[in-house]
XYZ file of C-alpha atoms in Angstrom:
573
model
C 53.474 114.636 145.285
C 49.961 115.245 146.132
C 47.701 117.173 143.362
C 45.038 119.459 144.193
C 41.926 118.138 142.517
C 41.281 120.859 140.297
C 45.008 120.489 139.108
C 44.526 116.351 138.517
C 41.593 117.332 136.405
C 43.018 119.674 134.486
C 46.324 117.478 133.383
C 43.662 114.745 133.054
C 42.075 116.925 130.688
C 44.579 118.096 128.389
C 46.313 113.779 128.201
C 42.776 113.349 127.123
C 42.024 116.285 124.757
C 46.183 114.928 123.172
C 44.774 111.633 123.293
C 41.215 112.429 121.585
C 43.378 115.064 118.601
C 45.647 111.919 117.756
C 42.502 109.148 117.811
C 40.718 111.613 115.703
C 43.755 112.619 113.452
C 44.410 108.381 113.047
C 40.522 108.381 111.767
C 40.825 110.954 108.975
C 44.427 109.842 107.730
C 43.001 106.416 107.563
C 39.556 108.184 105.881
C 42.079 109.458 103.697
C 44.076 106.443 102.461
C 41.214 104.425 101.425
C 39.416 107.304 99.339
C 41.972 108.769 97.877
C 44.110 106.018 97.086
C 44.020 102.197 97.102
C 46.878 101.082 99.234
C 44.122 100.131 102.455
C 43.181 97.233 99.592
C 46.311 95.261 99.296
C 45.389 93.780 102.379
C 43.530 91.267 100.904
C 44.248 91.403 97.176
C 44.896 88.228 95.713
C 43.938 86.591 98.897
C 41.423 83.820 98.621
C 37.649 84.660 98.776
C 35.862 83.823 102.089
C 33.337 82.500 100.555
C 33.032 79.899 97.737
C 33.378 81.186 94.933
C 30.675 83.531 92.917
C 29.611 80.407 90.429
C 29.502 81.671 86.857
C 31.475 83.316 84.125
C 33.606 86.425 84.689
C 34.257 88.253 81.250
C 36.862 90.174 80.795
C 37.076 91.824 77.486
C 40.788 92.380 76.600
C 43.666 90.683 77.199
C 46.652 94.061 78.284
C 47.828 94.944 81.523
C 44.346 95.703 82.495
C 42.578 92.324 81.339
C 45.527 90.489 83.022
C 45.345 91.467 86.469
C 41.330 91.603 86.200
C 41.492 88.095 85.334
C 43.672 87.335 88.063
C 41.752 89.021 90.528
C 38.245 87.445 89.455
C 40.292 83.753 89.859
C 39.919 84.169 93.425
C 36.247 85.662 93.204
C 34.629 83.738 90.190
C 33.976 79.354 88.812
C 35.915 80.698 85.555
C 37.134 83.414 84.127
C 36.880 83.618 80.481
C 39.378 86.650 78.953
C 38.506 88.144 75.473
C 41.320 88.851 72.843
C 41.694 89.930 70.067
C 44.777 90.320 69.219
C 46.121 87.163 67.444
C 50.247 86.575 68.187
C 48.772 86.447 72.001
C 48.220 83.685 72.268
C 51.506 82.361 70.040
C 54.364 80.991 72.459
C 56.511 84.055 71.648
C 54.086 86.224 73.755
C 54.415 83.980 77.120
C 58.160 83.522 76.058
C 59.282 86.459 76.018
C 61.869 85.323 72.957
C 63.426 88.082 72.024
C 62.018 90.251 68.363
C 63.467 90.303 65.012
C 64.454 93.837 63.795
C 63.178 96.140 60.231
C 64.630 98.498 58.656
C 62.156 101.837 58.493
C 62.252 104.122 55.598
C 60.272 105.573 54.887
C 60.940 109.037 53.867
C 60.251 111.542 57.032
C 63.345 110.486 58.940
C 66.714 109.355 58.424
C 66.430 105.238 58.534
C 66.460 103.886 61.182
C 65.822 100.113 62.643
C 63.084 99.186 65.029
C 61.739 95.975 66.583
C 58.941 93.751 63.898
C 56.305 93.547 67.461
C 53.158 91.855 66.778
C 51.273 93.768 69.402
C 49.137 96.198 66.810
C 47.207 96.919 69.182
C 49.081 98.716 71.743
C 51.085 101.715 70.316
C 53.711 102.326 73.061
C 54.661 98.564 73.237
C 58.368 99.768 72.561
C 57.528 103.115 74.417
C 59.691 103.098 77.276
C 58.068 102.684 80.671
C 57.810 104.474 84.260
C 55.792 102.071 86.971
C 55.250 103.196 90.180
C 55.334 102.573 93.803
C 51.796 101.086 93.943
C 52.313 98.968 90.920
C 54.647 97.406 92.446
C 53.120 96.208 96.210
C 50.399 95.051 93.964
C 52.109 92.593 91.882
C 54.030 91.200 94.297
C 50.121 90.892 96.600
C 48.930 88.948 93.286
C 52.452 87.199 92.677
C 53.991 85.458 95.664
C 57.058 84.870 92.830
C 56.874 87.784 90.930
C 60.609 89.264 92.136
C 62.579 86.012 91.142
C 60.576 85.956 88.189
C 61.055 89.450 87.439
C 64.392 89.352 87.966
C 65.635 87.106 85.569
C 64.188 88.611 83.127
C 66.580 91.408 83.930
C 63.820 93.421 86.255
C 65.329 96.414 88.697
C 64.452 97.089 92.368
C 65.019 100.330 93.786
C 63.995 103.072 95.851
C 67.132 105.453 95.212
C 66.646 108.587 94.092
C 65.639 108.714 89.256
C 67.890 111.900 89.222
C 64.481 113.959 88.822
C 65.008 117.139 86.584
C 62.468 119.684 85.712
C 63.342 122.657 83.843
C 66.742 122.121 84.420
C 66.640 121.969 88.244
C 66.975 118.840 90.353
C 63.497 117.632 92.423
C 64.353 116.501 95.764
C 61.782 113.407 95.000
C 63.273 110.366 97.057
C 67.040 111.788 97.701
C 68.792 110.541 100.716
C 66.489 107.903 100.636
C 67.875 104.743 101.455
C 67.676 102.676 97.501
C 66.538 99.292 99.739
C 63.840 100.208 101.009
C 61.447 96.913 100.062
C 57.747 98.813 100.838
C 58.929 101.663 98.474
C 60.543 100.087 95.848
C 59.950 100.838 91.913
C 59.743 98.470 88.832
C 62.347 99.146 86.220
C 61.252 96.737 83.355
C 60.391 97.149 80.025
C 56.561 97.043 78.949
C 57.239 94.447 76.127
C 59.240 92.393 78.547
C 56.875 92.940 81.842
C 53.807 92.041 80.147
C 54.974 89.070 78.865
C 55.596 88.475 81.855
C 51.746 89.128 83.483
C 50.596 86.570 80.948
C 52.752 83.598 81.614
C 52.036 83.938 85.395
C 48.703 84.347 85.362
C 48.415 81.282 82.994
C 50.695 79.206 84.907
C 48.953 80.089 88.068
C 45.495 80.746 87.501
C 43.519 77.445 86.306
C 40.269 78.453 86.013
C 41.069 81.854 83.768
C 41.131 80.473 79.834
C 41.918 82.576 77.105
C 39.741 83.033 73.715
C 40.541 85.027 70.703
C 37.412 87.051 69.745
C 36.319 90.359 69.348
C 33.671 91.781 71.843
C 30.744 92.695 69.585
C 27.704 93.356 71.545
C 25.964 92.552 75.378
C 22.733 91.033 75.804
C 21.113 92.853 78.345
C 18.711 90.848 81.481
C 15.634 92.229 82.706
C 17.236 92.266 86.265
C 19.553 95.051 85.061
C 22.660 92.677 84.429
C 24.580 92.111 81.419
C 23.448 88.124 80.606
C 26.188 87.234 77.631
C 28.620 88.724 75.664
C 29.093 88.291 71.855
C 32.031 87.499 70.579
C 33.188 87.338 66.902
C 35.548 84.207 66.820
C 39.235 84.231 65.143
C 36.999 81.679 62.256
C 35.055 84.754 61.822
C 31.971 82.209 63.639
C 29.407 84.118 66.103
C 28.832 83.089 69.303
C 27.660 84.357 72.788
C 29.358 83.673 76.567
C 27.359 83.940 79.679
C 28.240 86.137 81.805
C 27.520 87.086 85.885
C 30.135 90.260 85.181
C 31.990 91.953 82.799
C 35.107 93.880 82.879
C 35.501 96.151 80.305
C 39.123 95.943 79.595
C 39.760 97.496 75.033
C 41.922 100.108 76.199
C 40.864 102.895 74.412
C 38.350 100.629 71.644
C 36.412 101.746 75.069
C 34.336 99.030 73.580
C 31.477 99.318 76.777
C 30.716 102.609 76.387
C 29.941 102.142 72.500
C 27.592 99.320 73.540
C 26.177 100.466 75.959
C 24.936 103.806 74.395
C 24.053 101.849 71.429
C 21.692 99.344 74.179
C 20.896 100.877 76.652
C 18.241 104.217 76.163
C 18.704 107.591 77.185
C 22.036 106.405 79.016
C 23.988 109.343 77.237
C 27.063 108.825 79.365
C 28.849 112.063 78.451
C 33.321 111.233 77.433
C 35.327 114.253 77.147
C 38.225 113.646 75.053
C 40.809 116.140 73.708
C 44.161 115.551 71.741
C 47.569 116.103 73.801
C 49.611 115.602 70.211
C 52.409 113.764 72.153
C 55.310 112.401 70.631
C 57.648 110.151 71.786
C 60.507 109.166 70.523
C 62.453 105.585 72.451
C 66.616 104.408 71.176
C 67.563 101.378 72.889
C 71.600 100.072 72.545
C 72.907 97.294 73.912
C 75.281 97.486 76.684
C 78.914 98.530 75.553
C 81.926 97.289 77.167
C 82.795 98.341 80.144
C 79.807 100.902 80.191
C 79.191 100.781 83.733
C 82.883 101.666 84.438
C 82.377 104.307 82.168
C 79.787 105.559 83.424
C 80.821 106.362 86.954
C 84.316 108.393 85.264
C 81.453 110.574 84.865
C 80.405 111.421 88.072
C 76.626 111.316 88.196
C 74.916 112.749 91.072
C 74.151 109.431 93.280
C 76.119 107.148 91.050
C 79.261 106.374 93.056
C 79.979 103.153 93.097
C 80.518 100.560 90.764
C 77.103 98.824 92.039
C 75.412 102.385 91.461
C 76.758 102.249 88.086
C 75.236 98.756 87.571
C 72.012 98.871 89.100
C 70.618 102.309 88.504
C 67.261 103.266 86.110
C 67.798 106.020 85.346
C 70.764 108.584 84.674
C 68.788 111.238 83.616
C 65.000 112.414 84.335
C 64.349 115.470 82.806
C 60.926 117.131 82.422
C 60.201 120.502 81.086
C 59.223 123.425 83.093
C 55.830 123.698 80.990
C 56.133 127.941 80.937
C 59.634 127.408 78.841
C 59.554 124.547 76.833
C 57.400 121.188 75.910
C 60.906 118.065 75.701
C 61.174 115.449 77.756
C 64.561 113.829 77.678
C 65.706 110.397 79.515
C 68.476 108.550 79.441
C 68.874 105.090 81.805
C 67.810 101.451 81.803
C 65.636 98.990 80.169
C 65.811 95.267 80.407
C 69.841 94.602 79.667
C 69.800 97.334 77.215
C 70.491 101.499 77.773
C 67.190 103.400 76.845
C 67.628 107.020 75.492
C 63.644 108.808 74.798
C 62.908 111.924 74.149
C 59.459 113.775 73.175
C 56.789 115.941 74.440
C 54.074 118.096 72.694
C 53.899 118.208 69.026
C 57.513 117.766 69.242
C 60.289 116.316 67.049
C 60.919 112.578 67.056
C 65.707 112.008 66.562
C 66.552 108.262 65.516
C 69.989 108.872 66.068
C 72.228 110.203 68.114
C 73.605 113.006 66.528
C 69.658 113.755 65.959
C 69.448 113.585 70.170
C 72.320 115.613 70.671
C 70.530 118.196 68.367
C 67.431 118.094 70.069
C 68.628 117.965 73.932
C 70.910 121.509 73.317
C 67.568 123.003 71.932
C 65.739 122.220 75.535
C 65.291 125.725 77.067
C 65.079 125.749 81.383
C 64.277 127.491 83.833
C 64.579 130.884 84.555
C 67.844 131.462 85.782
C 69.175 127.648 84.519
C 71.477 128.249 81.464
C 72.138 124.370 80.726
C 68.764 121.987 81.728
C 70.193 119.086 80.192
C 73.672 118.214 82.600
C 76.687 117.408 80.550
C 76.501 114.257 81.733
C 73.853 113.198 79.171
C 76.149 114.260 76.150
C 78.987 112.176 77.810
C 76.410 108.879 77.889
C 75.566 109.630 74.042
C 79.383 109.275 73.511
C 79.754 106.912 75.528
C 77.297 104.918 73.122
C 78.856 105.648 69.416
C 80.246 102.349 69.409
C 77.102 100.890 69.685
C 74.893 102.798 67.634
C 74.860 100.517 64.868
C 72.715 98.312 66.696
C 70.267 100.904 67.867
C 66.357 100.180 67.422
C 64.335 102.844 67.514
C 60.438 103.243 68.593
C 57.957 105.907 67.339
C 55.263 106.718 69.061
C 52.403 109.385 69.700
C 49.327 110.147 71.350
C 46.401 112.009 69.775
C 43.801 110.875 71.842
C 42.867 111.492 76.343
C 39.535 110.982 77.373
C 37.612 110.001 80.308
C 34.445 108.094 80.570
C 32.072 109.367 83.680
C 30.707 106.772 84.521
C 30.056 107.484 87.960
C 27.534 110.058 86.620
C 25.614 107.237 85.348
C 25.921 104.448 86.911
C 21.795 104.019 88.386
C 21.250 103.556 84.724
C 24.681 101.176 84.507
C 24.110 97.529 84.058
C 24.860 96.525 87.706
C 27.428 93.388 86.956
C 29.407 95.760 84.690
C 33.211 97.676 85.234
C 35.339 99.456 83.546
C 38.802 99.250 83.825
C 42.128 101.157 82.841
C 42.235 103.558 79.509
C 38.740 101.804 78.638
C 37.321 105.093 81.107
C 39.849 106.955 81.666
C 43.080 107.400 79.013
C 45.887 109.890 80.121
C 49.146 111.415 77.961
C 51.537 108.672 78.634
C 54.660 111.135 78.957
C 53.756 110.355 83.484
C 53.702 106.993 82.629
C 50.641 105.707 85.365
C 48.837 103.719 82.525
C 49.745 100.534 84.149
C 49.223 101.900 87.363
C 45.776 103.005 86.798
C 44.716 100.146 85.338
C 46.296 98.059 88.492
C 44.358 100.774 90.739
C 41.264 99.893 88.967
C 41.476 96.337 89.499
C 42.272 96.748 93.108
C 39.354 98.331 93.502
C 37.373 95.720 91.680
C 38.535 93.419 94.221
C 37.617 95.681 97.123
C 33.612 95.432 95.533
C 33.580 92.038 95.318
C 35.096 91.317 98.867
C 32.092 94.550 100.220
C 29.109 93.406 98.242
C 27.428 90.621 96.692
C 26.940 90.068 92.699
C 22.993 90.254 93.049
C 23.617 93.878 94.663
C 22.345 96.501 92.581
C 24.690 98.988 93.575
C 28.003 97.189 92.375
C 28.840 98.578 89.560
C 27.932 102.017 91.440
C 30.120 101.537 94.592
C 33.027 100.352 91.953
C 33.258 103.371 89.502
C 32.020 105.576 92.823
C 35.434 104.362 94.116
C 37.497 105.215 91.883
C 36.787 108.085 90.431
C 37.709 109.244 94.066
C 40.628 107.845 93.435
C 42.153 108.422 89.623
C 39.527 111.740 88.634
C 42.176 114.035 90.100
C 45.261 112.673 87.202
C 42.524 113.368 84.200
C 42.372 117.214 85.859
C 45.499 117.497 86.251
C 46.947 116.180 83.506
C 44.697 117.431 81.482
C 44.997 121.238 82.164
C 49.227 120.630 82.087
C 48.545 119.878 78.723
C 46.496 122.706 78.011
C 49.546 124.903 79.032
C 51.250 124.018 75.406
C 49.484 125.724 72.071
C 49.893 122.652 70.139
C 46.958 121.196 72.433
C 43.271 120.748 70.356
C 41.269 121.308 73.716
C 37.780 119.088 74.240
C 34.850 120.330 73.164
C 34.053 123.725 75.012
C 36.950 124.150 76.589
C 40.194 126.389 75.414
C 43.343 126.095 76.261
C 42.971 129.249 78.820
C 41.018 127.119 81.536
C 43.645 125.705 84.002
C 45.936 128.939 83.787
C 45.634 128.852 87.686
C 46.407 125.913 88.671
C 49.356 125.746 85.819
C 50.312 128.218 87.842
C 50.139 126.366 91.064
C 52.284 123.489 90.017
C 54.725 125.578 88.233
C 54.908 127.175 91.887
C 55.388 123.922 93.521
C 58.063 122.455 91.359
C 59.653 125.330 91.792
C 59.107 124.839 95.737
C 60.678 121.447 95.289
C 63.739 121.697 93.674
C 67.463 122.127 94.661
C 67.919 126.476 94.905
C 69.336 127.232 97.972
C 68.864 130.971 96.062
C 65.086 131.537 97.491
C 64.383 130.229 101.302
C 61.297 128.842 100.430
C 62.665 126.388 97.797
C 64.641 123.371 98.279
C 61.653 121.960 100.641
C 62.501 118.449 100.486
C 59.807 116.994 102.588
C 57.174 118.617 100.095
C 59.426 116.993 97.521
C 58.583 113.875 99.059
C 54.939 114.279 99.690
C 54.515 114.667 96.289
C 56.787 111.987 95.279
C 54.613 109.870 97.176
C 51.452 110.440 96.157
C 53.003 110.339 92.658
C 53.682 106.563 93.201
C 49.890 106.469 94.665
C 50.983 105.541 98.191
C 49.744 108.389 99.653
C 46.565 111.049 98.876
C 47.022 114.573 97.385
C 45.716 115.764 100.893
C 49.804 115.144 101.770
C 50.380 118.377 99.942
C 47.809 120.610 101.960
C 50.095 121.662 104.576
C 50.928 124.769 105.850
C 54.906 124.576 105.215
C 53.472 123.536 101.361
C 50.905 126.484 100.900
C 53.894 129.022 102.252
C 55.945 127.828 99.795
C 53.920 127.989 96.568
C 52.405 131.393 97.439
C 55.905 132.876 98.280
C 56.965 131.554 94.698
C 53.923 133.069 93.381
C 54.472 136.312 94.716
C 58.111 136.431 93.444
C 57.400 135.528 90.183
C 54.506 138.550 89.762
C 56.532 140.749 91.334
C 59.262 139.213 89.547
C 56.778 140.453 86.133
C 56.086 143.403 87.604
C 59.492 144.989 87.210
C 60.639 143.431 84.065
C 57.176 145.816 82.502
C 57.974 148.332 84.646
C 61.746 147.951 83.961
């Protein structure tokens, strides 16, 4: 077929424009992925350094998750890594072996007497609380520990990409419904916090011969004339003082935020900004041994998504109920942790029941979204009934979060020592209700790994580049978590702010929750594509910009308009 020159040119131009659009789209998507997530860092995280290891000590202040992850990464970059851990128990065989803890009776006159686990991890207040982990953390752990899956499964871990049985305000959310449960690249990890921390500590000690642990407390930094920290002064367990020379310092001290305190005191004019508010968040976690024939009885309850005995024996959650903050504050959870059944309830200024009867009463008081009469499904109460034969063997753990904070290191990066970084809660502490803390630490460590591979340690902008990248990847978590907490009347806001801050954002998020819910009464709801995009953002595998689609914005607009009209009609009536 002969084409005229004009037609040939037109078709060629059209094809070129399509190609150019696809290239531009791929470039933009890669930029957003690199900027707002740490996913691209996983390609090399944990692998040997391309050049010779950096001579000198990397000093890690703190030995919980953030410190352990940082130690593993720094082992690939430095001759020697020194972890300063103040809690003496972490140096015992029990802290590495994973041996079960004993229990003790608590009778403090404020609750019915209950048993709790007698552990010695006193500096980690949520050590026994139910934990959630995101897909990013699974990928990260698999990258830094090649044998992680096998080691974790020996300790009772579950890996699944299936539906988390999530509900908001009593409506089921279509997060990953219909997703295959065997999608390896999108599997979440389900394991108790105490078991996972013990396992990670064991793996670091077994695989990193250049990592050394010292029992001590960080007291000060010695600053050099070259805009770097030259040494870390510690007080050891025998009350003596010593200084450890260093070429990198990582503050992994959690809510203690040692780096913030020392640097503000030592550097004149630094004046690091730190915002803090009190979410008044309470959570109680009850653990029960699995009753006889529990899986068989669970299958008979007709729980959505549990249709076979294999489903019943592997499902990490049976119900995950979050509140519609316009109506309530209560969260109710039922699932598994290791080889035990877990019931968890809590919320803003929440009651803390420590018995099955107390949980029943708590759950019966949950208020659902408008139009939802029974926000807690019948099978939740049926599971409580199944646990009655082992109620006397339950352990309970009460946790309270009264401080969330953010240190704005990126705003003062030109004054910071060039070899200082802060990871995890030491720079950003969130309300634990969303279970982002451990994954947030992994994001910080992956970011550090990328900076160490891209920059020389003597580079004056190393610290600045780290905090710049970290701010792009985690600052939105602070904004979203804080503004959501400001929707609760018991929250004490940060200085200079009020609970009215973020009213518009909360309204938009509430509309988004409705759009993602399983509800056929409105044509813009039951939007599975928006729910999956939101789920991927929550798993830290996709950038938040994925939600800025025409379909999602249309759904939010329709929901907001419908809510406004309903309120107006109610007022007029």
